[in-house]
Short mmCIF file of C-alpha atoms in Angstrom, two decimals:
data_model
loop_
_atom_site.label_atom_id
_atom_site.label_comp_id
_atom_site.label_asym_id
_atom_site.label_seq_id
_atom_site.Cartn_x
_atom_site.Cartn_y
_atom_site.Cartn_z
CA MET L 1 13.62 -26.67 12.40
CA GLU L 2 11.86 -27.15 9.06
CA LYS L 3 11.55 -23.98 6.97
CA GLN L 4 8.13 -22.33 7.08
CA ASN L 5 6.37 -21.86 3.72
CA THR L 6 5.23 -18.24 4.03
CA VAL L 7 3.38 -15.94 1.63
CA VAL L 8 3.07 -12.18 2.11
CA LEU L 9 -0.16 -10.57 0.90
CA ASP L 10 0.05 -6.79 0.99
CA ILE L 11 -3.58 -5.93 0.29
CA GLY L 12 -3.66 -2.46 -1.25
CA ALA L 13 -6.76 -0.61 -2.37
CA CYS L 14 -5.42 -0.57 -5.94
CA ASN L 15 -2.83 -3.36 -6.18
CA LEU L 16 -2.15 -6.67 -4.50
CA LYS L 17 1.53 -7.25 -3.74
CA ILE L 18 2.37 -10.93 -3.28
CA GLY L 19 5.68 -12.02 -1.82
CA THR L 20 7.09 -15.57 -1.98
CA ASP L 21 10.51 -17.21 -2.17
CA ASP L 22 10.32 -16.63 -5.93
CA GLY L 23 10.06 -12.85 -5.54
CA ILE L 24 7.31 -10.22 -5.44
CA ARG L 25 4.40 -9.98 -7.86
CA ASN L 26 2.25 -6.90 -8.23
CA ILE L 27 -1.25 -7.46 -9.65
CA PRO L 28 -4.36 -5.25 -9.78
CA ASN L 29 -6.69 -5.62 -6.80
CA CYS L 30 -9.88 -5.17 -8.77
CA ILE L 31 -12.12 -6.50 -11.51
CA PHE L 32 -12.16 -4.64 -14.83
CA LYS L 33 -15.15 -4.47 -17.14
CA SER L 34 -14.80 -3.51 -20.77
CA LYS L 35 -17.42 -1.42 -22.55
CA MET L 36 -15.96 -2.45 -25.91
CA GLU L 37 -15.82 -6.22 -25.41
CA ARG L 38 -19.47 -6.86 -24.55
CA ARG L 39 -19.05 -6.02 -20.89
CA LYS L 40 -16.47 -8.75 -20.50
CA SER L 41 -14.91 -9.02 -17.04
CA PHE L 42 -11.18 -9.31 -16.34
CA ILE L 43 -10.15 -10.38 -12.83
CA SER L 44 -6.91 -8.75 -11.71
CA GLY L 45 -4.01 -9.85 -13.95
CA GLN L 46 -6.39 -11.09 -16.63
CA ILE L 47 -6.38 -7.48 -17.86
CA ASP L 48 -3.24 -8.39 -19.79
CA SER L 49 -5.46 -10.23 -22.27
CA CYS L 50 -7.69 -7.21 -22.86
CA LYS L 51 -7.28 -5.89 -26.42
CA ASP L 52 -8.73 -2.41 -25.87
CA HIS L 53 -7.97 -0.50 -22.67
CA SER L 54 -10.16 2.49 -23.50
CA GLY L 55 -13.40 2.82 -21.55
CA LEU L 56 -12.46 0.25 -18.91
CA PHE L 57 -14.19 0.71 -15.59
CA TYR L 58 -13.22 -0.73 -12.23
CA LEU L 59 -14.98 -2.80 -9.60
CA LEU L 60 -12.91 -2.08 -6.50
CA PRO L 61 -13.06 -4.00 -3.21
CA PHE L 62 -11.96 -0.92 -1.26
CA GLN L 63 -13.83 2.34 -0.73
CA LYS L 64 -12.27 5.25 1.17
CA GLY L 65 -9.41 3.01 2.22
CA TYR L 66 -11.40 0.14 3.73
CA LEU L 67 -12.48 -3.25 2.38
CA VAL L 68 -16.23 -3.21 1.73
CA ASN L 69 -16.87 -5.29 -1.41
CA TRP L 70 -16.11 -8.83 -0.29
CA ASP L 71 -17.41 -10.45 -3.48
CA VAL L 72 -14.87 -8.60 -5.65
CA GLN L 73 -12.06 -9.11 -3.13
CA LYS L 74 -12.72 -12.83 -2.84
CA GLN L 75 -12.57 -13.24 -6.63
CA VAL L 76 -9.18 -11.47 -6.72
CA TRP L 77 -7.85 -13.61 -3.86
CA ASP L 78 -9.09 -16.77 -5.60
CA TYR L 79 -7.29 -15.68 -8.76
CA ALA L 80 -4.08 -14.91 -6.82
CA PHE L 81 -4.06 -18.25 -5.01
CA GLY L 82 -5.04 -20.23 -8.12
CA LYS L 83 -3.00 -21.91 -10.82
CA ASP L 84 -2.47 -18.73 -12.89
CA VAL L 85 -0.49 -17.00 -10.12
CA LEU L 86 0.59 -18.84 -6.95
CA ASN L 87 -0.99 -22.28 -7.25
CA LEU L 88 -0.58 -22.69 -3.50
CA LYS L 89 -1.97 -25.12 -0.93
CA PRO L 90 -3.25 -23.07 2.04
CA ALA L 91 -3.06 -26.06 4.39
CA ASP L 92 0.73 -26.05 3.99
CA THR L 93 1.16 -22.27 4.02
CA SER L 94 1.46 -19.45 6.53
CA ILE L 95 0.33 -16.04 5.31
CA ILE L 96 1.10 -12.47 6.37
CA LEU L 97 -1.82 -10.13 5.66
CA THR L 98 -1.85 -6.35 5.71
CA GLU L 99 -4.78 -4.18 6.76
CA PRO L 100 -5.35 -0.41 7.10
CA HIS L 101 -4.55 1.43 10.29
CA PHE L 102 -7.55 1.61 12.63
CA ASN L 103 -9.34 -1.07 10.63
CA PHE L 104 -12.92 -1.81 11.66
CA PRO L 105 -13.39 -4.89 13.90
CA THR L 106 -16.11 -6.26 11.60
CA ILE L 107 -13.66 -6.24 8.67
CA GLN L 108 -10.96 -7.88 10.78
CA GLU L 109 -13.35 -10.62 11.87
CA ALA L 110 -14.44 -11.27 8.28
CA MET L 111 -10.79 -11.57 7.18
CA ASN L 112 -10.08 -14.03 9.98
CA GLU L 113 -13.04 -16.16 8.96
CA ILE L 114 -12.17 -16.18 5.27
CA PHE L 115 -8.51 -17.07 5.68
CA PHE L 116 -9.03 -19.63 8.43
CA GLU L 117 -12.46 -21.12 7.67
CA GLU L 118 -12.73 -20.86 3.88
CA TYR L 119 -9.11 -21.05 2.69
CA GLU L 120 -7.92 -22.94 5.80
CA PHE L 121 -4.40 -21.49 5.90
CA GLN L 122 -2.03 -23.20 8.30
CA SER L 123 -1.42 -19.94 10.19
CA ILE L 124 -1.80 -16.20 9.66
CA LEU L 125 -0.36 -12.90 10.86
CA ARG L 126 -2.48 -9.77 10.37
CA THR L 127 -0.63 -6.45 10.56
CA ASN L 128 -0.15 -3.05 8.87
CA ALA L 129 1.93 -2.43 5.75
CA THR L 130 3.95 0.21 7.60
CA THR L 131 4.96 -2.39 10.18
CA LEU L 132 6.32 -4.62 7.42
CA SER L 133 8.19 -1.62 5.98
CA TYR L 134 9.66 -0.98 9.43
CA ARG L 135 10.84 -4.62 9.55
CA LYS L 136 12.57 -4.17 6.19
CA TYR L 137 14.27 -0.96 7.30
CA GLU L 138 15.31 -2.68 10.52
CA GLU L 139 17.01 -5.36 8.44
CA GLU L 140 18.80 -2.79 6.25
CA PHE L 141 19.89 -0.54 9.13
CA PRO L 142 20.28 -2.84 12.17
CA LEU L 143 22.04 -0.16 14.23
CA GLU L 144 18.97 2.11 14.13
CA ASN L 145 16.14 1.28 16.54
CA CYS L 146 13.60 3.77 15.23
CA CYS L 147 12.33 5.31 11.99
CA ILE L 148 9.31 7.07 10.55
CA ILE L 149 7.49 5.35 7.67
CA VAL L 150 5.71 7.46 5.05
CA ASP L 151 3.24 5.20 3.21
CA ALA L 152 1.80 7.07 0.22
CA GLY L 153 -0.87 4.66 -0.96
CA TYR L 154 -3.98 4.68 -3.11
CA SER L 155 -6.53 6.14 -0.69
CA PHE L 156 -4.41 7.86 1.96
CA THR L 157 -0.89 8.75 2.99
CA HIS L 158 0.05 7.54 6.47
CA ILE L 159 3.03 8.79 8.47
CA VAL L 160 3.87 6.32 11.24
CA PRO L 161 6.84 6.47 13.68
CA TYR L 162 8.32 3.24 15.09
CA HIS L 163 10.62 2.72 18.05
CA ALA L 164 12.04 -0.54 19.40
CA GLY L 165 9.68 -2.69 17.36
CA LYS L 166 6.49 -0.78 18.20
CA LYS L 167 4.60 1.93 16.39
CA ILE L 168 3.99 5.17 18.28
CA THR L 169 0.25 5.32 17.71
CA SER L 170 -0.20 8.70 19.36
CA ALA L 171 2.04 10.28 16.69
CA LEU L 172 0.43 8.56 13.68
CA CYS L 173 -0.70 11.06 11.05
CA ARG L 174 -2.95 10.59 7.99
CA ILE L 175 -3.36 12.79 4.92
CA ASP L 176 -6.42 12.22 2.73
CA VAL L 177 -4.34 12.27 -0.46
CA GLY L 178 -3.26 9.21 -2.42
CA GLY L 179 -3.00 7.70 -5.87
CA LYS L 180 -6.74 7.70 -6.55
CA LEU L 181 -7.05 11.42 -5.92
CA LEU L 182 -4.02 12.15 -8.11
CA THR L 183 -5.44 10.12 -11.00
CA ASN L 184 -8.81 11.87 -10.73
CA HIS L 185 -7.07 15.25 -10.63
CA LEU L 186 -5.08 14.36 -13.76
CA LYS L 187 -8.28 13.29 -15.55
CA GLU L 188 -9.91 16.63 -14.71
CA ILE L 189 -6.94 18.66 -15.96
CA ILE L 190 -6.66 16.74 -19.24
CA SER L 191 -10.44 16.82 -19.79
CA TYR L 192 -10.48 20.58 -19.29
CA ARG L 193 -7.45 21.39 -21.47
CA GLN L 194 -7.30 18.72 -24.17
CA LEU L 195 -9.64 15.75 -24.43
CA GLN L 196 -12.52 14.23 -22.48
CA VAL L 197 -10.90 11.39 -20.51
CA MET L 198 -13.10 11.15 -17.42
CA ASP L 199 -13.99 7.57 -18.44
CA GLU L 200 -10.36 6.62 -19.13
CA THR L 201 -9.30 5.77 -15.58
CA TYR L 202 -7.10 2.84 -16.57
CA VAL L 203 -5.19 4.74 -19.27
CA MET L 204 -4.71 7.85 -17.12
CA ASN L 205 -3.64 5.79 -14.13
CA GLN L 206 -0.89 4.27 -16.27
CA LYS L 207 0.23 7.66 -17.57
CA LYS L 208 0.18 9.35 -14.15
CA GLY L 209 3.52 7.85 -13.17
CA ALA L 210 4.96 7.61 -16.67
CA GLY L 211 8.03 9.66 -15.77
CA SER L 212 9.59 11.18 -18.86
CA GLU L 213 6.86 10.05 -21.26
CA LYS L 214 5.04 13.05 -22.66
CA SER L 215 2.16 11.60 -24.59
CA SER L 216 -0.34 8.77 -24.68
CA LYS L 217 -2.92 7.59 -27.18
CA THR L 218 -6.51 6.84 -26.23
CA GLN L 219 -9.57 6.64 -28.45
CA GLU L 220 -7.10 7.09 -31.37
CA GLN L 221 -6.18 10.57 -30.12
CA THR L 222 -3.00 11.83 -28.53
CA ILE L 223 -2.78 13.18 -24.99
CA ARG L 224 0.30 15.25 -24.22
CA LEU L 225 1.55 15.47 -20.66
CA ALA L 226 3.71 18.48 -19.91
CA GLY L 227 3.04 20.67 -16.87
CA GLU L 228 0.74 17.98 -15.50
CA ARG L 229 3.80 15.91 -14.60
CA ILE L 230 4.62 18.65 -12.09
CA SER L 231 1.20 19.88 -10.98
CA VAL L 232 -0.30 16.46 -10.22
CA PRO L 233 2.34 15.17 -7.76
CA GLU L 234 2.49 18.67 -6.27
CA VAL L 235 -0.82 17.84 -4.54
CA LEU L 236 1.13 15.49 -2.24
CA PHE L 237 3.05 18.52 -0.99
CA HIS L 238 0.26 21.11 -1.06
CA PRO L 239 -3.21 19.52 -0.82
CA SER L 240 -4.69 22.97 -0.31
CA ASP L 241 -3.99 23.67 -4.01
CA ILE L 242 -7.08 21.60 -4.82
CA GLY L 243 -9.13 22.61 -1.79
CA ILE L 244 -8.05 19.98 0.75
CA PRO L 245 -7.29 21.83 4.01
CA GLN L 246 -4.53 19.50 5.21
CA MET L 247 -0.75 19.42 5.56
CA GLY L 248 1.48 18.17 2.79
CA ILE L 249 3.84 15.24 3.34
CA PRO L 250 6.85 17.27 4.62
CA GLU L 251 4.76 19.20 7.16
CA ALA L 252 3.03 16.00 8.27
CA ILE L 253 6.40 14.30 8.83
CA VAL L 254 7.55 17.15 11.06
CA HIS L 255 4.19 17.22 12.85
CA SER L 256 4.39 13.48 13.55
CA ILE L 257 8.01 13.62 14.75
CA GLU L 258 7.27 16.53 17.08
CA LYS L 259 4.61 14.37 18.75
CA CYS L 260 7.22 11.72 19.54
CA PRO L 261 9.24 11.80 22.78
CA GLU L 262 11.90 14.52 22.57
CA GLU L 263 14.82 12.11 22.93
CA LEU L 264 13.67 10.20 19.81
CA ARG L 265 13.30 13.17 17.49
CA PRO L 266 16.92 13.40 16.25
CA HIS L 267 16.80 9.71 15.37
CA MET L 268 13.46 10.06 13.56
CA TYR L 269 14.68 12.95 11.40
CA ARG L 270 17.60 10.91 10.10
CA ASN L 271 15.46 7.81 9.46
CA ILE L 272 12.59 8.94 7.22
CA VAL L 273 11.46 6.16 4.86
CA LEU L 274 9.27 6.75 1.78
CA THR L 275 7.10 3.81 0.69
CA GLY L 276 4.00 3.24 -1.42
CA GLY L 277 3.21 3.63 -5.11
CA SER L 278 2.53 7.38 -4.88
CA CYS L 279 6.22 7.96 -4.02
CA ASN L 280 7.23 6.84 -7.50
CA PHE L 281 7.26 10.31 -8.99
CA LYS L 282 10.63 11.59 -10.13
CA ASN L 283 12.71 13.33 -7.43
CA SER L 284 10.20 12.57 -4.64
CA LYS L 285 12.96 11.62 -2.21
CA GLU L 286 15.01 14.75 -2.88
CA ARG L 287 11.96 16.99 -2.64
CA VAL L 288 10.81 15.55 0.68
CA GLU L 289 14.31 15.75 2.14
CA ARG L 290 14.75 19.37 1.05
CA GLU L 291 11.40 20.52 2.44
CA VAL L 292 11.74 18.66 5.74
CA ARG L 293 15.20 20.18 6.10
CA SER L 294 13.71 23.67 5.69
CA LEU L 295 11.16 22.98 8.45
CA THR L 296 13.61 21.39 10.90
CA PRO L 297 16.02 22.94 13.45
CA SER L 298 19.55 22.99 12.03
CA LEU L 299 20.92 20.87 14.89
CA TYR L 300 19.09 17.82 13.50
CA LYS L 301 20.41 15.75 10.61
CA VAL L 302 17.72 14.97 7.99
CA ARG L 303 17.98 11.81 5.90
CA VAL L 304 15.30 10.35 3.63
CA THR L 305 15.58 6.88 2.09
CA MET L 306 13.49 5.21 -0.59
CA SER L 307 13.94 1.89 -2.38
CA ASP L 308 13.87 1.53 -6.16
CA ARG L 309 10.41 -0.06 -5.86
CA PRO L 310 8.69 1.69 -2.94
CA GLN L 311 5.35 0.05 -3.71
CA GLU L 312 6.86 -3.36 -2.89
CA TYR L 313 8.88 -2.33 0.17
CA ALA L 314 6.30 -3.55 2.69
CA CYS L 315 6.02 -6.90 0.94
CA ALA L 316 9.82 -7.24 0.98
CA GLY L 317 9.68 -6.45 4.70
CA GLY L 318 7.24 -9.27 5.28
CA LEU L 319 9.52 -11.72 3.50
CA ALA L 320 12.52 -10.54 5.55
CA TRP L 321 10.57 -10.80 8.81
CA SER L 322 9.40 -14.33 8.01
CA THR L 323 13.00 -15.57 8.15
CA ALA L 324 13.82 -13.87 11.46
CA ASP L 325 14.19 -15.59 14.81
CA HIS L 326 11.00 -15.74 16.87
CA PHE L 327 8.82 -14.91 13.85
CA ARG L 328 6.58 -17.89 14.46
CA GLU L 329 5.49 -16.57 17.84
CA HIS L 330 3.59 -13.81 15.99
CA LEU L 331 1.57 -16.32 13.95
CA LEU L 332 -1.84 -17.66 14.94
CA THR L 333 -2.39 -21.26 13.84
CA LEU L 334 -5.56 -22.76 12.46
CA GLU L 335 -5.74 -25.07 15.45
CA GLU L 336 -5.54 -22.12 17.87
CA TYR L 337 -8.27 -20.32 15.93
CA GLN L 338 -10.51 -23.39 16.00
CA GLU L 339 -10.09 -23.62 19.77
CA ALA L 340 -10.65 -19.96 20.71
CA GLY L 341 -12.15 -18.26 17.63
CA GLN L 342 -12.08 -14.49 17.19
CA SER L 343 -10.86 -13.87 20.74
CA ALA L 344 -7.57 -15.59 19.84
CA CYS L 345 -7.12 -13.18 16.92
CA GLN L 346 -7.82 -10.17 19.13
CA ARG L 347 -5.13 -11.28 21.56
CA GLN L 348 -2.56 -12.29 18.97
CA PHE L 349 -2.75 -9.37 16.55
CA ILE L 350 -3.06 -6.47 18.97
CA ASP L 351 -0.90 -3.54 17.83
CA ILE L 352 1.42 -5.66 15.64
#
């Protein structure tokens, strides 16, 4: 059978991860406006041509984890599909799209219309990023038939168990902590202790995950990061430190696993997978493993895995899945959509 030309579009609230046979590209999912360059706009990757990153402000398609600004999102998609990035022909391409858990039906319907009626893709598959991550883990550990995916994203952190190809929805857990909150918290700390940076979202977002880097220059002044490199990611483990009355990631993992059937729990504890850009902080894997171990009965083995690029893990999972046997049965074709409309999407994409 002829090889399917498939693109993976992991649509994050901050970044767009695009997977093709040539690899994975990570571009901003937003439009930037510059206060210094006469309010000039930069769509997604065009930010690389911006000469002054101070005072940039964002036009984001997502608010509180859901796609609401279709005008901004459409411009980013146009840029991604155009000659500067993919230069693809939708009529010859199948596309895997990600959406948030418990996405609103109106948003799902709008996505179906845009990708089938405006772009006219050959076929699409709409699913969650955690499902693609599960598919990648399944490829890496074929002897395991279950795992729990921790997706620390921009708006939220989701903890989702999977067993035998299906997510256990009743055990899904969400924490209202993600990359956006961490960046805002960092801005507040720096503004209080050193320099007013509340308008420097772009610069502070870059420095948030800078690892061993201790300083950054903005507005021709130096910002030194010391204790902030510890206190900011600590919010992922103790949201109550900044007034959010919710569990941290280790507690949420245990809570989610304990809601799974008892016979699956030992398998879940030894197959914990960290994904998402907010897992990029140094020693995240070791910290999660240590704290889950302290909360878990000693008879269970605890193992946490994380790839070198956790923000691209879901996209890599989509690429792996697209080469698997029976993948095409999950796709909905343009012809099928034209015949049955939105009802075909509701049938095809249920709980994938």
